[in-house]
Short mmCIF file of C-alpha atoms in Angstrom, two decimals:
data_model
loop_
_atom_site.label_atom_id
_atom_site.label_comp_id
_atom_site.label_asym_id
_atom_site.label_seq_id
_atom_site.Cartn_x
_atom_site.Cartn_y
_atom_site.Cartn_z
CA UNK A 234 -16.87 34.88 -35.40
CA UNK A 235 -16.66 38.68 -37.08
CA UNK A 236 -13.41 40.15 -37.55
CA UNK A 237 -14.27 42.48 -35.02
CA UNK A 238 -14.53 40.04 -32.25
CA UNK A 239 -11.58 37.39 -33.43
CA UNK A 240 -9.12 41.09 -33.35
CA UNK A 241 -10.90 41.78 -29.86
CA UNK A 242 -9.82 38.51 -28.72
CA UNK A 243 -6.33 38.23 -30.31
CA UNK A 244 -6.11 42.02 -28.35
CA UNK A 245 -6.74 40.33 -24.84
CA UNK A 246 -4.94 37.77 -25.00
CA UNK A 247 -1.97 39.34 -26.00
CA UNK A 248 -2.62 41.98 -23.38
CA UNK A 249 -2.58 38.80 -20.97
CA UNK A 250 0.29 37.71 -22.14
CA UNK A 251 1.75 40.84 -21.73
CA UNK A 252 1.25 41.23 -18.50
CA UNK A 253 2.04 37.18 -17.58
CA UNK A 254 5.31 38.41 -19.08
CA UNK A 255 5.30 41.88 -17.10
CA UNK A 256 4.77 39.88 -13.53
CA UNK A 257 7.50 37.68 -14.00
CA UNK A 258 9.74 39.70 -15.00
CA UNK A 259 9.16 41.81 -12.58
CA UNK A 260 8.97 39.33 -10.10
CA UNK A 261 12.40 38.16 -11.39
CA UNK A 262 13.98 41.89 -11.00
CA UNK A 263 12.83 41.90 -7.51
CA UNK A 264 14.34 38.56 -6.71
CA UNK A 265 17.63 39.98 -8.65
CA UNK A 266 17.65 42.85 -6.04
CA UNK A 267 17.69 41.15 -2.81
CA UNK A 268 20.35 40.35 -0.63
CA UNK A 269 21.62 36.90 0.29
CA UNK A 270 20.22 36.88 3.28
CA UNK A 271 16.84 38.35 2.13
CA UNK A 272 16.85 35.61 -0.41
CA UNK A 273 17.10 32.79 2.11
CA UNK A 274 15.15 34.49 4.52
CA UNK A 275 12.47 34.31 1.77
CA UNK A 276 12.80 30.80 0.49
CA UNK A 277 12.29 29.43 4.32
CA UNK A 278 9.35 31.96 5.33
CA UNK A 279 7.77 30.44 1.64
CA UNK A 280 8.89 26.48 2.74
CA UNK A 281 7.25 27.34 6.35
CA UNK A 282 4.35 28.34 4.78
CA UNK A 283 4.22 25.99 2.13
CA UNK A 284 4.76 27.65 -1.05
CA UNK A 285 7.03 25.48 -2.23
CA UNK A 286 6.59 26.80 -5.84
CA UNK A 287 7.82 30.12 -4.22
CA UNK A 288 10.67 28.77 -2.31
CA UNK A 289 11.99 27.28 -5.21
CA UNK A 290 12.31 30.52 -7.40
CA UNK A 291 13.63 32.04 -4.26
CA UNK A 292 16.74 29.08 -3.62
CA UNK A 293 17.40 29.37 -7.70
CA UNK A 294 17.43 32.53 -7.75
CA UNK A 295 19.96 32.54 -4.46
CA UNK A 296 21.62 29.43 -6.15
CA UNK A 297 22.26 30.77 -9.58
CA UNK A 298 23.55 34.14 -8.18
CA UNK A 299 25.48 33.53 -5.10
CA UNK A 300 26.98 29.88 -5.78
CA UNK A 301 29.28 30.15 -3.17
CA UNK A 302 27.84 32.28 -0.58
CA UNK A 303 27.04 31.32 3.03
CA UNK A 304 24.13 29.04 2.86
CA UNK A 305 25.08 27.72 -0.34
CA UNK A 306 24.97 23.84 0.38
CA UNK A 307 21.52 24.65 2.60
CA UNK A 308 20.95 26.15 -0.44
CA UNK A 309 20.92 22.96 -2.38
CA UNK A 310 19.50 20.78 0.71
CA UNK A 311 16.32 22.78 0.42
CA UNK A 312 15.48 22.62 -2.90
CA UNK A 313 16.05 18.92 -3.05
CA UNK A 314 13.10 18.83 -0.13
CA UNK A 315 11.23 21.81 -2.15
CA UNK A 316 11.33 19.95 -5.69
CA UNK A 317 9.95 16.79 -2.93
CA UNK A 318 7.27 18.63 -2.08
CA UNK A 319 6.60 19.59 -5.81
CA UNK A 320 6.21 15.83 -6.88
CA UNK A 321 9.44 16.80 -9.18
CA UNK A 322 11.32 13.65 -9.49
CA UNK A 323 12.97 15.09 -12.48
CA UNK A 324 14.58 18.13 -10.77
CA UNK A 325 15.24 16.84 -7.16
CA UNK A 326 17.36 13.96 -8.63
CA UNK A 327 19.21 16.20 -10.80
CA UNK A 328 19.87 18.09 -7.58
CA UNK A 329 20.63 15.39 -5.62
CA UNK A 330 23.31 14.06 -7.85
CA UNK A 331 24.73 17.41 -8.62
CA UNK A 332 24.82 17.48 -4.77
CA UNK A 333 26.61 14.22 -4.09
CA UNK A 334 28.92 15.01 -7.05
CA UNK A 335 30.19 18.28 -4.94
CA UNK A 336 29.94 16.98 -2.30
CA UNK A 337 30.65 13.63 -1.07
CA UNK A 338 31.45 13.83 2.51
CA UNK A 339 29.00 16.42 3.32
CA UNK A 340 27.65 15.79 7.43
CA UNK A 341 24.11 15.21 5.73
CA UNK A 342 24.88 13.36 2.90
CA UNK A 343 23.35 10.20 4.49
CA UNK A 344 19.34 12.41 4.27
CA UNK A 345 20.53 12.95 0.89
CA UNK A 346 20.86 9.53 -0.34
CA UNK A 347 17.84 8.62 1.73
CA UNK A 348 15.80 11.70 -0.23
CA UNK A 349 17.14 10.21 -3.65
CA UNK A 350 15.75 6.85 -2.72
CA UNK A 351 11.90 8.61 -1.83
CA UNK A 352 12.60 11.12 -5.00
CA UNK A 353 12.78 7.42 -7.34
CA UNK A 354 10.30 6.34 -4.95
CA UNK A 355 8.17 9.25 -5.87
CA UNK A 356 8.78 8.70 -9.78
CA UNK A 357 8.08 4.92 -9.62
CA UNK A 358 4.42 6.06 -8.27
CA UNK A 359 1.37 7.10 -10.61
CA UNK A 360 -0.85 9.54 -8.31
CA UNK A 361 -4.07 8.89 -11.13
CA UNK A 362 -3.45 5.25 -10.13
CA UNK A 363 -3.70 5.15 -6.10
CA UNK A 364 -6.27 8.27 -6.75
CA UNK A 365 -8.47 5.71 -8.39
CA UNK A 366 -7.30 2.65 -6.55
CA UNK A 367 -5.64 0.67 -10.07
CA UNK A 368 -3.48 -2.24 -9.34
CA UNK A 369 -0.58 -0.92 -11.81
CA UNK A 370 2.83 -3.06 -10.30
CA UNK A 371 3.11 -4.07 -13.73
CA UNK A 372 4.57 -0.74 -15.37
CA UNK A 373 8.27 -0.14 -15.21
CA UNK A 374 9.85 -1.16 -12.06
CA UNK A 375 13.49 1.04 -12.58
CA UNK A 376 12.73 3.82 -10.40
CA UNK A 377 11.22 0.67 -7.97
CA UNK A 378 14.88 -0.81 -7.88
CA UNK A 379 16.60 2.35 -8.24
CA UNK A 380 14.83 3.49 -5.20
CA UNK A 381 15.80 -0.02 -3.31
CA UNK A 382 19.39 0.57 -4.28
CA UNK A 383 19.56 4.12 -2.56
CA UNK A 384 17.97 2.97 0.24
CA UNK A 385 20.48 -0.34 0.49
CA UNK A 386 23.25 2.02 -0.01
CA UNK A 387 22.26 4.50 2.78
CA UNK A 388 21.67 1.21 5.21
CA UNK A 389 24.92 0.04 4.21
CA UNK A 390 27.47 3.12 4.24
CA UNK A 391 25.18 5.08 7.26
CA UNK A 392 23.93 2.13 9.79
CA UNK A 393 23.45 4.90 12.33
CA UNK A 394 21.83 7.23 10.44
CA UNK A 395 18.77 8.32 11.33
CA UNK A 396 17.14 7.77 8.48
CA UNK A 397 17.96 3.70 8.60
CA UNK A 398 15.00 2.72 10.02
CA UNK A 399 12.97 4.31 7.62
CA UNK A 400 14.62 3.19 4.79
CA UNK A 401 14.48 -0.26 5.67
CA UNK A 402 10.61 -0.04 5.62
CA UNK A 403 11.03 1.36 2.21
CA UNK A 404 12.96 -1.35 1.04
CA UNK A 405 10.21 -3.99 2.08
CA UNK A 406 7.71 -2.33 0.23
CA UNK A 407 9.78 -2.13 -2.58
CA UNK A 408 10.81 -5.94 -2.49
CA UNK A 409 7.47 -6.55 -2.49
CA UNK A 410 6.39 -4.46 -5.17
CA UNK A 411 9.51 -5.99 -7.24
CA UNK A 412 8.44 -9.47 -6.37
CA UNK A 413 4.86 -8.86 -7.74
CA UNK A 414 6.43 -7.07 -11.06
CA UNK A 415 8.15 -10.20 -11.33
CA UNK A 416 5.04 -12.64 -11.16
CA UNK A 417 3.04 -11.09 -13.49
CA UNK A 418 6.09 -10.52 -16.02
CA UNK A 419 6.09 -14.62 -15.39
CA UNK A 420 2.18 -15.15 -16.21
CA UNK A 421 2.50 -13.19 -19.31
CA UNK A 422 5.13 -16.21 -20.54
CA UNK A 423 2.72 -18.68 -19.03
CA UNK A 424 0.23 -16.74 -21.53
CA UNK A 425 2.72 -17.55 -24.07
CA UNK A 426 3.07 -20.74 -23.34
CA UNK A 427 7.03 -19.89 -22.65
CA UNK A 428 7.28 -22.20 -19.86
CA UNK A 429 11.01 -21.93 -19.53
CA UNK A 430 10.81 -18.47 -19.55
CA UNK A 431 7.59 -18.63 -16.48
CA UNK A 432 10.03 -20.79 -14.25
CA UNK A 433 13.45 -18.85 -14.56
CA UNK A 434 11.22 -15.83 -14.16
CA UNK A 435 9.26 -17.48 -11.05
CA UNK A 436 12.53 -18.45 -9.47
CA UNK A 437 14.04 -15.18 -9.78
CA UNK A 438 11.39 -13.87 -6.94
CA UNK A 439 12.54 -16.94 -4.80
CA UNK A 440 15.91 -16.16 -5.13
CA UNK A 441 15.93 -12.62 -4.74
CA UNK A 442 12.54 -11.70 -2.97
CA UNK A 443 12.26 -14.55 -0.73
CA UNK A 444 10.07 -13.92 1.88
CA UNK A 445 7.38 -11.64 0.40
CA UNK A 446 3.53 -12.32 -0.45
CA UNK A 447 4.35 -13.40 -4.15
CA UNK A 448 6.30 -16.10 -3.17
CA UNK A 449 3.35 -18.78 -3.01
CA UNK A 450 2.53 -17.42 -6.55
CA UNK A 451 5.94 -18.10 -8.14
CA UNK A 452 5.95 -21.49 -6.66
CA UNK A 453 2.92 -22.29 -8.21
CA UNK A 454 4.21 -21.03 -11.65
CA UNK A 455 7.39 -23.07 -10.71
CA UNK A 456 5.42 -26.36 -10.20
CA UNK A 457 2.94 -25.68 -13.26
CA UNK A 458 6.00 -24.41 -15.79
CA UNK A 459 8.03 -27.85 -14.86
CA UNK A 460 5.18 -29.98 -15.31
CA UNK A 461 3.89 -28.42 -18.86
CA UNK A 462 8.18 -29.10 -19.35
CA UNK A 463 8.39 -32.52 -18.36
CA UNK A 464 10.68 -32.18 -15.63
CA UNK A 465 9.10 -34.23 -12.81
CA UNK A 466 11.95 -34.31 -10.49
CA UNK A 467 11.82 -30.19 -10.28
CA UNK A 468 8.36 -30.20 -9.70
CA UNK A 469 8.14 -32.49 -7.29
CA UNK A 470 10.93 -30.13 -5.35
CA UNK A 471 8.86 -27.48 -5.68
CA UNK A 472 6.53 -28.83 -4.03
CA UNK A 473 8.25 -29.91 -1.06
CA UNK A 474 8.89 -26.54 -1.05
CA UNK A 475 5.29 -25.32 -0.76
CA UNK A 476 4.24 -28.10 1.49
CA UNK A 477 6.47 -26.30 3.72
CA UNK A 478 6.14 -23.09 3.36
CA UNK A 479 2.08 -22.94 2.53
CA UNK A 480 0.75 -26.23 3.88
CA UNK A 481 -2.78 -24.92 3.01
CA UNK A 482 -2.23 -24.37 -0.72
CA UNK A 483 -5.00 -25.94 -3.22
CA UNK A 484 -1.83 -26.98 -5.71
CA UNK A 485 -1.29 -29.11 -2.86
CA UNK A 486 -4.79 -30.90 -2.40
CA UNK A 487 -4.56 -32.24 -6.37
#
């Protein structure tokens, strides 16, 4: 490239910076200006719309300037659904906590607790993943049981709320999803050859996800850990076990 054309090029884009720079701050006096009604007016014309990118700067900017002004815990409600909408796990939980921190015995503070527990649900996800259809339950399950503990704690202090039901649904999905972390965490020691390690980690999902499709699986680790251990008399428990539960299973037939 000539020195002509690389200072061309250094030119524009510093132009576009320039004016990148320019808009937002201008956009950011404009905000500055507004009343707080014309803020909020703003931020739920943008949400109804469904510019949440826009109805954020509009509730921070209304947030940051007028903490205590008339709408300011809607204020804080709507961003927590904005930053939702945004896929920003990061920020809504942040807001949500900052939220619950000020205040506890808020009217809605049962849809907050049930937002934190779809905001960890939200982080625990991988969009590339279900885009693409990739079995992934073996990455990190903390949001997974974060999210189950929000939801638990929303059944459990709210029964009535609203938002029970829901939750509840959740909270099956994410025992299963737990219970299926947990089988696979217990093949990898079968890999191993850690058998002790396969059947505490087998009988973790009985114990604590009882009931969900991965249960068959972690007897069957169960029966093979105990007899690559030596320990008849568990196996043959664990079996009883399966010949009631899953008659049909092949274990079963040898």
């Amino acid at each position: 490239m000539s020195k002509f054309a690389k200072g061309t090029a250094v030119a524009l884009l510093t132009l576009a910076l320039g004016a990148c720079s320019s808009t937002g701050s201008e956009e950011d006096l404009v905000l500055n200006q507004k009343s707080p009604d014309a803020l909020y007016t703003q931020a739920r014309t943008s949400m109804e719309l469904g510019n949440y990118a826009k109805a954020v700067k509009s509730l921070e900017a209304l947030d940051s300037r007028f903490p205590f002004g008339p709408h300011k815990t809607q204020v804080q409600l709507d961003l927590i659904y904005a930053y939702y909408k945004l896929d920003d796990a990061a920020q809504g939980l942040a807001n949500i906590d900052r939220f619950i921190r000020l205040n506890p015995t808020h009217p809605d503070i049962d849809y907050v607790f049930y937002m934190r527990g779809l905001m960890n649900m939200q982080a625990d996800r991988y969009f590339f993943h279900e885009l693409m259809n990739i079995d992934r339950t073996d990455r990190d399950p903390q949001n997974a049981i974060s999210a189950f503990k929000d939801f638990d704690k929303l059944i459990k202090s709210y029964p009535n709320s609203k938002y029970a039901a829901d939750a509840r649904k959740r909270m099956q999905y994410l025992k299963n999803r737990l219970a299926q972390y947990s089988v696979q965490v217990a093949e990898y020691y079968i890999k191993m050859n850690a058998w002790s390690a396969a059947a505490v980690r087998a009988q973790s999902v009985m114990e604590t996800y009882s009931g969900t499709p991965a249960t068959e699986r972690a007897l069957e680790i169960m029966a093979q850990a105990y007899d690559e251990l030596g320990q008849n008399q568990l196996k043959q428990h664990v079996m009883m076990v399966m010949q009631a539960n899953f008659p049909n299973n092949e274990m079963l037939k040898h």
